[in-house]
Short mmCIF file of N, CA and C in Angstrom, two decimals:
data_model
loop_
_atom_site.label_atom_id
_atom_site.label_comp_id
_atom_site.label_asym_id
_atom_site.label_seq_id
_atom_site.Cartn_x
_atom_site.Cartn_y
_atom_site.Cartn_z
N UNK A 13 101.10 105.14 115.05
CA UNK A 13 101.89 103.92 115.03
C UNK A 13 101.06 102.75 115.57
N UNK A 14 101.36 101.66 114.77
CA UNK A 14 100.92 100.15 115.61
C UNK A 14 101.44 99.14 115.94
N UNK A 15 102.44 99.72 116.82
CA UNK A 15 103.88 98.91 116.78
C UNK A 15 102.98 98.08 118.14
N UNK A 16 103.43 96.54 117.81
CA UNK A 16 103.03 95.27 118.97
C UNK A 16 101.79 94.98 118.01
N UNK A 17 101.04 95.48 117.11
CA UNK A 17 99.68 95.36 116.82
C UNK A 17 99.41 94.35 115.49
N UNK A 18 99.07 93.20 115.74
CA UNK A 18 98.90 92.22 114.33
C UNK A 18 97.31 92.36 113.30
N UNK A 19 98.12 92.32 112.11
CA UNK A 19 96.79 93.06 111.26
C UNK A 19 96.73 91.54 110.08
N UNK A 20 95.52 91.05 110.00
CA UNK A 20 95.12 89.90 109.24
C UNK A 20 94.90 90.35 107.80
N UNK A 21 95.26 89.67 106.83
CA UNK A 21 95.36 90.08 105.11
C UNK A 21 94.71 88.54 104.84
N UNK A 22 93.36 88.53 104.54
CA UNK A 22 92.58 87.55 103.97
C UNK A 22 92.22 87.25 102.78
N UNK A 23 92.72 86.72 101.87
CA UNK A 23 92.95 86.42 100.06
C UNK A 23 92.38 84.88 100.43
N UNK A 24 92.20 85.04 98.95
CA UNK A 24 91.61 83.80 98.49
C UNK A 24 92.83 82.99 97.55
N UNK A 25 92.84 81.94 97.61
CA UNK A 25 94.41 80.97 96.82
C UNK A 25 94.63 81.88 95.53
N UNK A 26 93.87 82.29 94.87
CA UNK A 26 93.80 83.18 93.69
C UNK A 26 93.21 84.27 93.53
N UNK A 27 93.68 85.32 92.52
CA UNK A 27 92.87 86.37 92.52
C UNK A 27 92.99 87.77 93.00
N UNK A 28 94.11 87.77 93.68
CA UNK A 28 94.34 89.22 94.68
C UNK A 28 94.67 90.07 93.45
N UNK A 29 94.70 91.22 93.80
CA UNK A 29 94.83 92.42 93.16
C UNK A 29 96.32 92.51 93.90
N UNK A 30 97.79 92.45 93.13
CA UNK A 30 98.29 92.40 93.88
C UNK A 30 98.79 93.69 94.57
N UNK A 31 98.99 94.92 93.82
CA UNK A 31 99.07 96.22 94.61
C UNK A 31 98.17 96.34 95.79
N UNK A 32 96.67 96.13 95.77
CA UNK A 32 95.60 96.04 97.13
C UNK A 32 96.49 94.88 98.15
N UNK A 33 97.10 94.04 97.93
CA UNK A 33 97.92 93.25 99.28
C UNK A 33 99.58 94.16 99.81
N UNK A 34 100.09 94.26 98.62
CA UNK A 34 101.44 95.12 98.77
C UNK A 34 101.60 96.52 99.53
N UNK A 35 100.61 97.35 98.89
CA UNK A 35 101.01 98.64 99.42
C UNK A 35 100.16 98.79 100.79
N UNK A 36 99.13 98.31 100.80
CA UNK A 36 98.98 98.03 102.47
C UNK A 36 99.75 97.43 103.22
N UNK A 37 100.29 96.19 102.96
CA UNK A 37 101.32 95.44 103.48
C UNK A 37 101.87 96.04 104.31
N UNK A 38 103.04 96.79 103.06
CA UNK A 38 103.86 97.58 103.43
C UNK A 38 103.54 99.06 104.70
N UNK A 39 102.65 99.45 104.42
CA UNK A 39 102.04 100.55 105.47
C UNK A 39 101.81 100.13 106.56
N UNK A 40 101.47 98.95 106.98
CA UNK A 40 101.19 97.90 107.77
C UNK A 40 102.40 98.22 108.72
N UNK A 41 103.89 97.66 107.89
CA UNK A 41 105.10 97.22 108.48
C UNK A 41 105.09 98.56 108.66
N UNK A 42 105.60 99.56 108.09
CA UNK A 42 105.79 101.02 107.94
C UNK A 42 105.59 101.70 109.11
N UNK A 43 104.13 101.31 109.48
CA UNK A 43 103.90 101.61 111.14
C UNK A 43 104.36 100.88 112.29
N UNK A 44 105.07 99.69 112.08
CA UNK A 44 104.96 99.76 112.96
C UNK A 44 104.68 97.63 113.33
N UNK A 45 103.75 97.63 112.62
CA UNK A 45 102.72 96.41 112.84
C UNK A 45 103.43 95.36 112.32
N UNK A 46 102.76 93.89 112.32
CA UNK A 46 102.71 93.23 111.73
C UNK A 46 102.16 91.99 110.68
N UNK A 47 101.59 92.43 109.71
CA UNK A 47 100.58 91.74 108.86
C UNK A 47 100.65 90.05 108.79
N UNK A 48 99.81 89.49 108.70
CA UNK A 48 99.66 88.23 108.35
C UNK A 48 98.98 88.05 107.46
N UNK A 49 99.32 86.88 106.45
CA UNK A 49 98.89 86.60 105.54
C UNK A 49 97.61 85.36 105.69
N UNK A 50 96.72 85.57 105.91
CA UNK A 50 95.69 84.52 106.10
C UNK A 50 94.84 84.26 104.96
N UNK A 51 94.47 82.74 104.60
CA UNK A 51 93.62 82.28 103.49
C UNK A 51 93.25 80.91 103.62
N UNK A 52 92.51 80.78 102.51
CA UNK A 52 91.79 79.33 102.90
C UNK A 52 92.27 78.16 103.04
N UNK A 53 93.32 77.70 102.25
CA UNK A 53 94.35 76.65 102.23
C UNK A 53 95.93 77.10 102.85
N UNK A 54 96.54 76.22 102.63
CA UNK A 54 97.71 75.88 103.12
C UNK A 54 98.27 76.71 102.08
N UNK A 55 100.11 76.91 102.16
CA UNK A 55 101.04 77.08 100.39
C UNK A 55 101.10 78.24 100.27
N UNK A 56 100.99 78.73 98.99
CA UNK A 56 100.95 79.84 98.44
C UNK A 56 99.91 80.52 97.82
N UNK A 57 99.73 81.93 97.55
CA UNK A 57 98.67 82.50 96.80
C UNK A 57 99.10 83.41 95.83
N UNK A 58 98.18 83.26 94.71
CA UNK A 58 98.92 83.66 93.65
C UNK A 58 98.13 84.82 92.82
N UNK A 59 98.92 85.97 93.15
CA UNK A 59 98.39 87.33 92.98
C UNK A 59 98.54 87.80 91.52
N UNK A 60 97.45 88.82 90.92
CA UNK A 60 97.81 89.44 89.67
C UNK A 60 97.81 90.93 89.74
N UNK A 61 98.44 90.88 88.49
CA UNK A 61 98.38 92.50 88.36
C UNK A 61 97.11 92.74 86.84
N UNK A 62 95.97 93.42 87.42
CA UNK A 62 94.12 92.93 86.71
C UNK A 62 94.31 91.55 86.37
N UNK A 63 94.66 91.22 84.88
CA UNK A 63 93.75 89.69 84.98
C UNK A 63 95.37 88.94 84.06
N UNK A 64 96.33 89.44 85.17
CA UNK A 64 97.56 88.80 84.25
C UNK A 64 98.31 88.44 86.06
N UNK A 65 99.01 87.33 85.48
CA UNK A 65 99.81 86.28 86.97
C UNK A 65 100.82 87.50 87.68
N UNK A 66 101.05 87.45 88.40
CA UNK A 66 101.84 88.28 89.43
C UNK A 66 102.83 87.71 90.11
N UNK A 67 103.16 87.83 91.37
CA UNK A 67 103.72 87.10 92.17
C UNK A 67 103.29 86.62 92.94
N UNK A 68 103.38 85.29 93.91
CA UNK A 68 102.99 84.25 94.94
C UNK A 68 103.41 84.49 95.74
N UNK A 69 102.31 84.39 97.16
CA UNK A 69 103.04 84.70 98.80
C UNK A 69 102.70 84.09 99.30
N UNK A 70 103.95 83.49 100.37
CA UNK A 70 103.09 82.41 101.18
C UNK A 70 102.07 83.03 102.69
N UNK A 71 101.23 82.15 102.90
CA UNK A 71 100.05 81.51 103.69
C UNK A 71 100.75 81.18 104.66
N UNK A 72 100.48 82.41 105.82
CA UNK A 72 100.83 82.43 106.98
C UNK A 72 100.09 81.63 108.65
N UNK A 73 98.45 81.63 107.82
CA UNK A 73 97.88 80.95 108.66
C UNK A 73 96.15 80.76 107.59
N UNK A 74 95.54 79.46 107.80
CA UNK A 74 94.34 79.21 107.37
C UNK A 74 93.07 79.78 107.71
N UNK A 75 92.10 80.51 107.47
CA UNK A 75 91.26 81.03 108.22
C UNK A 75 90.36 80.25 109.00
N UNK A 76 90.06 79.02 108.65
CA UNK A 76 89.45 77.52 109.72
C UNK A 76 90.47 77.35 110.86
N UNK A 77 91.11 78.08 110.95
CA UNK A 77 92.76 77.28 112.10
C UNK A 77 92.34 79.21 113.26
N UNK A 78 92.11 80.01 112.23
CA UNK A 78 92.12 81.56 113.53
C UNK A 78 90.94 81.93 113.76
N UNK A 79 91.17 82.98 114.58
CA UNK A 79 89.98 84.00 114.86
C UNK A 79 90.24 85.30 115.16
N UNK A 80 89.45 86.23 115.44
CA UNK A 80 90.01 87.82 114.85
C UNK A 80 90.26 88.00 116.28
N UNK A 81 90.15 87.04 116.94
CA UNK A 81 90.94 87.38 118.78
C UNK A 81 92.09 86.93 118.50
N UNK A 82 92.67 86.29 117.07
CA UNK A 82 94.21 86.59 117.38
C UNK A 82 94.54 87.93 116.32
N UNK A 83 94.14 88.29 116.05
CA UNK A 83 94.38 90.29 115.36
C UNK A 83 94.02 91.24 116.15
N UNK A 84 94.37 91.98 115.54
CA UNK A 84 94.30 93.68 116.02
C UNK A 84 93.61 94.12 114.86
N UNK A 85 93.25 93.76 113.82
CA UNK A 85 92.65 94.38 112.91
C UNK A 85 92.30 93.81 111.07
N UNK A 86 91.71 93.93 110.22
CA UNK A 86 91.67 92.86 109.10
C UNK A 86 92.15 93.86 107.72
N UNK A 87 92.72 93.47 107.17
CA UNK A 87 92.42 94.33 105.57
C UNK A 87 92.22 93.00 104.86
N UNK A 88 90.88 93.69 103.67
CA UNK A 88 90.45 92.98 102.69
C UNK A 88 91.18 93.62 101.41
N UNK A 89 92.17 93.02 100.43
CA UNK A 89 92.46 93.68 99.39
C UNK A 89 91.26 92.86 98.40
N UNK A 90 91.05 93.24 96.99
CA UNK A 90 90.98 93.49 96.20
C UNK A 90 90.94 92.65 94.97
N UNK A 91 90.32 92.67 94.12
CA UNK A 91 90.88 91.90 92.66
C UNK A 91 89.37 91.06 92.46
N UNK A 92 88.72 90.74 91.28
CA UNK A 92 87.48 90.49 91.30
C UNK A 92 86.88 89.15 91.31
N UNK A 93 88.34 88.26 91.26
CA UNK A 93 88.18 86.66 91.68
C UNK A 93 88.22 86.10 93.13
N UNK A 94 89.29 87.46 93.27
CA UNK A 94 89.42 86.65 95.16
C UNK A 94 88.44 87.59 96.30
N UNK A 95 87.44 88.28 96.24
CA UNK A 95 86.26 88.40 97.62
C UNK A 95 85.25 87.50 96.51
N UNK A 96 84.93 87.38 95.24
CA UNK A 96 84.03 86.34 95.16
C UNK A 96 84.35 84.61 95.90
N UNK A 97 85.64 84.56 95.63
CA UNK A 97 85.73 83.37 95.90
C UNK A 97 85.62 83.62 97.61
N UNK A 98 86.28 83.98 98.02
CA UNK A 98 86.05 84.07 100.08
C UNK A 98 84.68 84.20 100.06
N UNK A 99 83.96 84.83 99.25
CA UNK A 99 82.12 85.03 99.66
C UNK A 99 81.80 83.41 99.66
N UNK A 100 82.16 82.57 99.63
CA UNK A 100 81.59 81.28 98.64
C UNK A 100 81.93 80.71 100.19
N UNK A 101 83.30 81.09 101.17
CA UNK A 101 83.94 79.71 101.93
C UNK A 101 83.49 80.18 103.44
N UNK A 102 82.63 79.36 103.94
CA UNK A 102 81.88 79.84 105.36
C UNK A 102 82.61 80.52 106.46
N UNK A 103 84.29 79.55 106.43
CA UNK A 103 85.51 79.64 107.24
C UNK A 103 85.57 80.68 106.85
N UNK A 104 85.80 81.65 105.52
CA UNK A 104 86.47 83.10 105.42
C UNK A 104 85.28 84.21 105.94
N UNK A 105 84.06 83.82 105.41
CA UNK A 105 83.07 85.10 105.94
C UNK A 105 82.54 84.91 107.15
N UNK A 106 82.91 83.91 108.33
CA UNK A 106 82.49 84.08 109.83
C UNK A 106 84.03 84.63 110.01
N UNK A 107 85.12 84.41 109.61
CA UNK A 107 86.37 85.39 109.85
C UNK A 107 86.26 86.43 109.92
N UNK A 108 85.56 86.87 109.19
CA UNK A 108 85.55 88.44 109.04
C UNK A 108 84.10 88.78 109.67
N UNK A 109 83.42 88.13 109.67
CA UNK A 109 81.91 88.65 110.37
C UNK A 109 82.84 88.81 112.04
N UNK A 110 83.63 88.17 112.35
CA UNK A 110 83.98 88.24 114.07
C UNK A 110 85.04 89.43 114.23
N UNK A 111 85.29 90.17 113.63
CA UNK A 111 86.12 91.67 113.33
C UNK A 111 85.00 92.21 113.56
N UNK A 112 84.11 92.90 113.24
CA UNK A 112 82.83 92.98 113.19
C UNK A 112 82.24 93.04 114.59
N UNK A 113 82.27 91.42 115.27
CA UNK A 113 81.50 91.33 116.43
C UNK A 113 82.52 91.60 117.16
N UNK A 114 83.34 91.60 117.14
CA UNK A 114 84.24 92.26 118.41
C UNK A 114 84.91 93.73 118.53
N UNK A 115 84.40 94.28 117.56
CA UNK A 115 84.54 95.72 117.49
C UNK A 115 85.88 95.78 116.97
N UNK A 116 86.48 95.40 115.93
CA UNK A 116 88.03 95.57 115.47
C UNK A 116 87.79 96.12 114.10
N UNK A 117 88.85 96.96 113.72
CA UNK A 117 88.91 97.87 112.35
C UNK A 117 89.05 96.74 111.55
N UNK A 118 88.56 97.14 110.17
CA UNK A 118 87.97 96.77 109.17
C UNK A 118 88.49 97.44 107.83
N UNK A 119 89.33 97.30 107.04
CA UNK A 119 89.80 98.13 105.48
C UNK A 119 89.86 96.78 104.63
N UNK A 120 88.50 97.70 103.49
CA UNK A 120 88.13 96.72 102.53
C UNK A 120 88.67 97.28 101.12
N UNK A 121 89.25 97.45 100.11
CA UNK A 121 89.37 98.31 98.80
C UNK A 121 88.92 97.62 97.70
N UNK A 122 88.35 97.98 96.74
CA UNK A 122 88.23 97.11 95.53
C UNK A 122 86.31 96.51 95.31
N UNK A 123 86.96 95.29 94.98
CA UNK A 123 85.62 94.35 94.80
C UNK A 123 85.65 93.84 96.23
N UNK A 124 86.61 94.31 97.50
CA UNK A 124 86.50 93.32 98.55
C UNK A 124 85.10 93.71 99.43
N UNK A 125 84.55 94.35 99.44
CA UNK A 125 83.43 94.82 99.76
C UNK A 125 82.60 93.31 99.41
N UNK A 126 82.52 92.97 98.63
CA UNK A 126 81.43 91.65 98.35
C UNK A 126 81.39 90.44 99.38
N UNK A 127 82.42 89.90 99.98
CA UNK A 127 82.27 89.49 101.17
C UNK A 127 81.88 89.87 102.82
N UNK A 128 82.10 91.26 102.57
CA UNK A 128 81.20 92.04 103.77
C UNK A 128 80.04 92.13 103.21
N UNK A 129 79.27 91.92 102.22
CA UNK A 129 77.87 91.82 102.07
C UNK A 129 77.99 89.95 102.72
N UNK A 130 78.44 89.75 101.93
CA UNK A 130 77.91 87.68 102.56
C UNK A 130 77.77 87.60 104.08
N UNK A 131 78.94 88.99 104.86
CA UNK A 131 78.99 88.76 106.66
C UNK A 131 77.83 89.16 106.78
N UNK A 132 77.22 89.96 105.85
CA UNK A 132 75.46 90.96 106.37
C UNK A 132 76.39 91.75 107.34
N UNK A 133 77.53 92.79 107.10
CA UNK A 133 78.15 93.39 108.15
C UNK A 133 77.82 95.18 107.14
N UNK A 134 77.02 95.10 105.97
CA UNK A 134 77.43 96.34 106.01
C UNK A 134 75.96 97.30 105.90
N UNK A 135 75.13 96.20 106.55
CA UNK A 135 73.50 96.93 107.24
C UNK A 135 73.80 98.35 107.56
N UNK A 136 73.07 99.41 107.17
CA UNK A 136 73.37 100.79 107.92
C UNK A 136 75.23 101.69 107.89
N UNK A 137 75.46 101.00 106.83
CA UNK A 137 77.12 101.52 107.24
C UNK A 137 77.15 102.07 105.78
N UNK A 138 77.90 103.33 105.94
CA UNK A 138 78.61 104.21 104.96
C UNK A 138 79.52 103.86 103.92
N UNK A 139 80.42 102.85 102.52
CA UNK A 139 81.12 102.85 102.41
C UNK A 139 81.11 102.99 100.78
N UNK A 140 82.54 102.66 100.14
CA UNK A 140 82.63 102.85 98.92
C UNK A 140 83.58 101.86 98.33
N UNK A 141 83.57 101.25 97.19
CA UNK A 141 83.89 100.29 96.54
C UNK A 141 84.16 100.18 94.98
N UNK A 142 84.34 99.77 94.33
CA UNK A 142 84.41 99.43 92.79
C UNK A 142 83.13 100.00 92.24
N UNK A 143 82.68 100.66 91.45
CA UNK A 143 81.42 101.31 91.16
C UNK A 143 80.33 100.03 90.91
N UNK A 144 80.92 98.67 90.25
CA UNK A 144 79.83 97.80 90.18
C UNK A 144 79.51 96.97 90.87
N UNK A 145 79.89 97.01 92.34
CA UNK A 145 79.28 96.96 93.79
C UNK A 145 78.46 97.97 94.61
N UNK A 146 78.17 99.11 93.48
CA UNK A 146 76.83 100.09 94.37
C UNK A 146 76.06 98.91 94.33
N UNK A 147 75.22 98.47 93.59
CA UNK A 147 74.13 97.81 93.51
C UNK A 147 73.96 97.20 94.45
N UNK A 148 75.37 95.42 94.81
CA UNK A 148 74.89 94.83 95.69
C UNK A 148 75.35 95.45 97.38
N UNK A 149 75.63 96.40 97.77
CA UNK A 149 76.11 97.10 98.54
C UNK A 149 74.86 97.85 98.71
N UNK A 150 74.18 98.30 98.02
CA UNK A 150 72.64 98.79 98.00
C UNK A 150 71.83 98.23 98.86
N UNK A 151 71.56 96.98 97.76
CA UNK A 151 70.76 95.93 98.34
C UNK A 151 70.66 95.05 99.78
N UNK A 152 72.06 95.69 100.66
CA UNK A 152 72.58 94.45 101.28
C UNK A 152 72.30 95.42 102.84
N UNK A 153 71.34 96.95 102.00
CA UNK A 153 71.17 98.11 102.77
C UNK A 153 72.83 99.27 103.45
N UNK A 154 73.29 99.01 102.44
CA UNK A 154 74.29 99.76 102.89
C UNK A 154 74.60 101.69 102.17
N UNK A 155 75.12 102.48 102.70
CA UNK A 155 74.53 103.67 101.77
C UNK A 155 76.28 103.74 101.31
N UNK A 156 76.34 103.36 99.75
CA UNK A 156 77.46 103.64 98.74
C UNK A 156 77.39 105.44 98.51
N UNK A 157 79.13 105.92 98.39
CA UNK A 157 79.32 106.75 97.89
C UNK A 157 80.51 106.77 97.10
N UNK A 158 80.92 107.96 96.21
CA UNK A 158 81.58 107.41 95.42
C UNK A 158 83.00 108.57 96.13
N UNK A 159 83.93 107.73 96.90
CA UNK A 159 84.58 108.63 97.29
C UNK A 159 85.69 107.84 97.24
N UNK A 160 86.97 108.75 97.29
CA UNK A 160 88.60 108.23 97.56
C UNK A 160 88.78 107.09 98.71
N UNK A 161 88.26 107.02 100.02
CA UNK A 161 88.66 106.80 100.64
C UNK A 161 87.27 107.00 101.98
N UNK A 162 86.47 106.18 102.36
CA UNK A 162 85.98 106.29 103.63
C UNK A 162 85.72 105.50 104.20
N UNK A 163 85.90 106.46 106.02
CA UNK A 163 85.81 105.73 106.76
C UNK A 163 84.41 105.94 108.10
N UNK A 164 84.13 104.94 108.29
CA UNK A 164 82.43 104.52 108.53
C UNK A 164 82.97 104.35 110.34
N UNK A 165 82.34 104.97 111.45
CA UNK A 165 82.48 104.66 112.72
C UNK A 165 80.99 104.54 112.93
N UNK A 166 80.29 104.69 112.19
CA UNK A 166 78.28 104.19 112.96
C UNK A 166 78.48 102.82 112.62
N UNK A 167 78.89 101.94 113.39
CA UNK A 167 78.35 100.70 113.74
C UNK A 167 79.89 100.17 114.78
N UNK A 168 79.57 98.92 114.71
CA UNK A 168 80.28 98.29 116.19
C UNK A 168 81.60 98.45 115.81
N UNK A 169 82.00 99.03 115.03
CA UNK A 169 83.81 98.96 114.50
C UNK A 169 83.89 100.34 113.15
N UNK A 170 84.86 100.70 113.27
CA UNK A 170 85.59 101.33 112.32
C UNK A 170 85.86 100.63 110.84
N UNK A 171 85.14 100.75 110.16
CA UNK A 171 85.35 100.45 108.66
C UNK A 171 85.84 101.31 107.63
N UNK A 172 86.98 101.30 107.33
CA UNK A 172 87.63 101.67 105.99
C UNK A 172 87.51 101.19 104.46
N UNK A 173 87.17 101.82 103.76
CA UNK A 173 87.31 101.39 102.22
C UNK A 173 87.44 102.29 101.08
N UNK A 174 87.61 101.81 100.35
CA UNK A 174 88.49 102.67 98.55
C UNK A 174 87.58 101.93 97.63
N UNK A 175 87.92 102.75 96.47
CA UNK A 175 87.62 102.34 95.84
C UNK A 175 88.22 101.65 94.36
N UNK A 176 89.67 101.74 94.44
CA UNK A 176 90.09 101.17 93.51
C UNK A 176 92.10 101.13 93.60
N UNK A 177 92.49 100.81 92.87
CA UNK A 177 94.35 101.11 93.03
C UNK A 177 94.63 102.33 93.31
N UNK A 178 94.23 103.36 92.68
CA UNK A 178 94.81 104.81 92.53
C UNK A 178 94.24 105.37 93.93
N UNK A 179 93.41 104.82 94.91
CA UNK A 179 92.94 105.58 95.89
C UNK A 179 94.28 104.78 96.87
N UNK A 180 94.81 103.86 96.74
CA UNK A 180 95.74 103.07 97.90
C UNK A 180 96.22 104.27 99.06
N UNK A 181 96.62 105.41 98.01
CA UNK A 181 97.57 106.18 99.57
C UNK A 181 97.08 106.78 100.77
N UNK A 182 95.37 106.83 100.16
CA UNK A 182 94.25 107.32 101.03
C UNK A 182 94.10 106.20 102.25
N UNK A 183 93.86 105.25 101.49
CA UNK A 183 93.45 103.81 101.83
C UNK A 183 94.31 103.64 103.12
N UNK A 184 95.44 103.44 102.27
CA UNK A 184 96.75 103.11 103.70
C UNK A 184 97.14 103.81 105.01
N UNK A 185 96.65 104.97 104.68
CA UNK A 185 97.04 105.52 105.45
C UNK A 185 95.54 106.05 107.01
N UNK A 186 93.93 105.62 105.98
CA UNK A 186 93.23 105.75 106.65
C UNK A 186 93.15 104.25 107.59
N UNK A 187 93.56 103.14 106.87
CA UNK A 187 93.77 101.64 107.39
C UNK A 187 94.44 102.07 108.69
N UNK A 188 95.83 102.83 108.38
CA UNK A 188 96.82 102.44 109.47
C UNK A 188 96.38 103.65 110.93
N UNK A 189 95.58 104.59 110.91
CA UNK A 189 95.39 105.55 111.33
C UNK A 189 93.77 104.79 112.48
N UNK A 190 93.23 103.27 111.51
CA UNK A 190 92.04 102.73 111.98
C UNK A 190 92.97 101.63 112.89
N UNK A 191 93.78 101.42 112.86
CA UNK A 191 94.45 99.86 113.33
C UNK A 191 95.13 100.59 114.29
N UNK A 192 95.46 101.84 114.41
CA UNK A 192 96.13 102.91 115.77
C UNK A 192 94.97 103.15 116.85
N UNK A 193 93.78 102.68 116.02
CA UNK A 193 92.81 103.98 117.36
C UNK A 193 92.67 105.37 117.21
#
């Protein structure tokens, strides 16, 4: 359980994968916790299901306005517009580089892995992602495998990641099991 424990959900205005925000979400509350919705602007963000409109959630807090000393922990969902676009905004990848420096869990699924290459957070670390992020996940010295669900404790924090929708129940449940301790 992570009941008292606040967990940060970092999207980009567009682009989420919206099952990678939902069914964590929900596992989130499930335990216990309570998720926030953090992103670059103000309003709403507007999620799909692959490359068709979804539903809009509002923007609980800006990532230029926090810092991961107000969380307990980060999930990165998913979808192949929104970690390109957060790779691009300085405010979103020192957000997440400071999870990182302060030793706080970390669940990335999808294409979200591509902005933990921009933190340079996944030097020496174990993880798995969308198959056409071995490469830059390679390059960025990180050792890719192609698995359901893992989770990485050699370096300053606990990192979780998937590799796609169908791994979520792995995902959620290794997220919520990383955000417990």
């Amino acid at each position: 359980m992570i009941q008292g424990k606040t967990i940060a959900f970092l999207v980009a205005p567009e682009g989420i994968e919206q099952v990678e925000l939902t069914e964590p979400w929900k596992a989130v509350e499930q335990a216990g916790g309570t998720p926030k919705l953090v992103s670059t602007q103000q309003g709403r963000v507007q999620a799909f299901n692959h490359l068709d409109k979804a539903d809009t959630f509002p923007v609980d807090a800006v990532a230029g306005d926090v810092a991961a000393s107000d969380f307990d922990g980060l999930v990165l969902p998913g979808g192949v517009a929104n970690p390109d676009f957060l790779r691009t905004k300085p405010e979103a990848v020192r957000f997440v580089k400071e999870f990182f420096d302060a030793g706080k869990p970390v669940a990335a699924i999808c294409h979200a892995p591509w902005t933990l290459v921009e933190a340079d957070v996944v030097r020496e670390r174990t993880l798995t992602s969308w198959p056409s992020l071995r490469t830059d996940l390679s390059n960025a010295g990180a050792t890719w495998v192609d698995k359901e669900v893992v989770v990485c404790t050699g370096g300053p924090n606990t990192l979780v990641t998937s590799r796609k929708p169908d791994d979520l129940k792995a995902f959620c449940q290794a997220a919520v099991d990383a955000f417990g301790g």
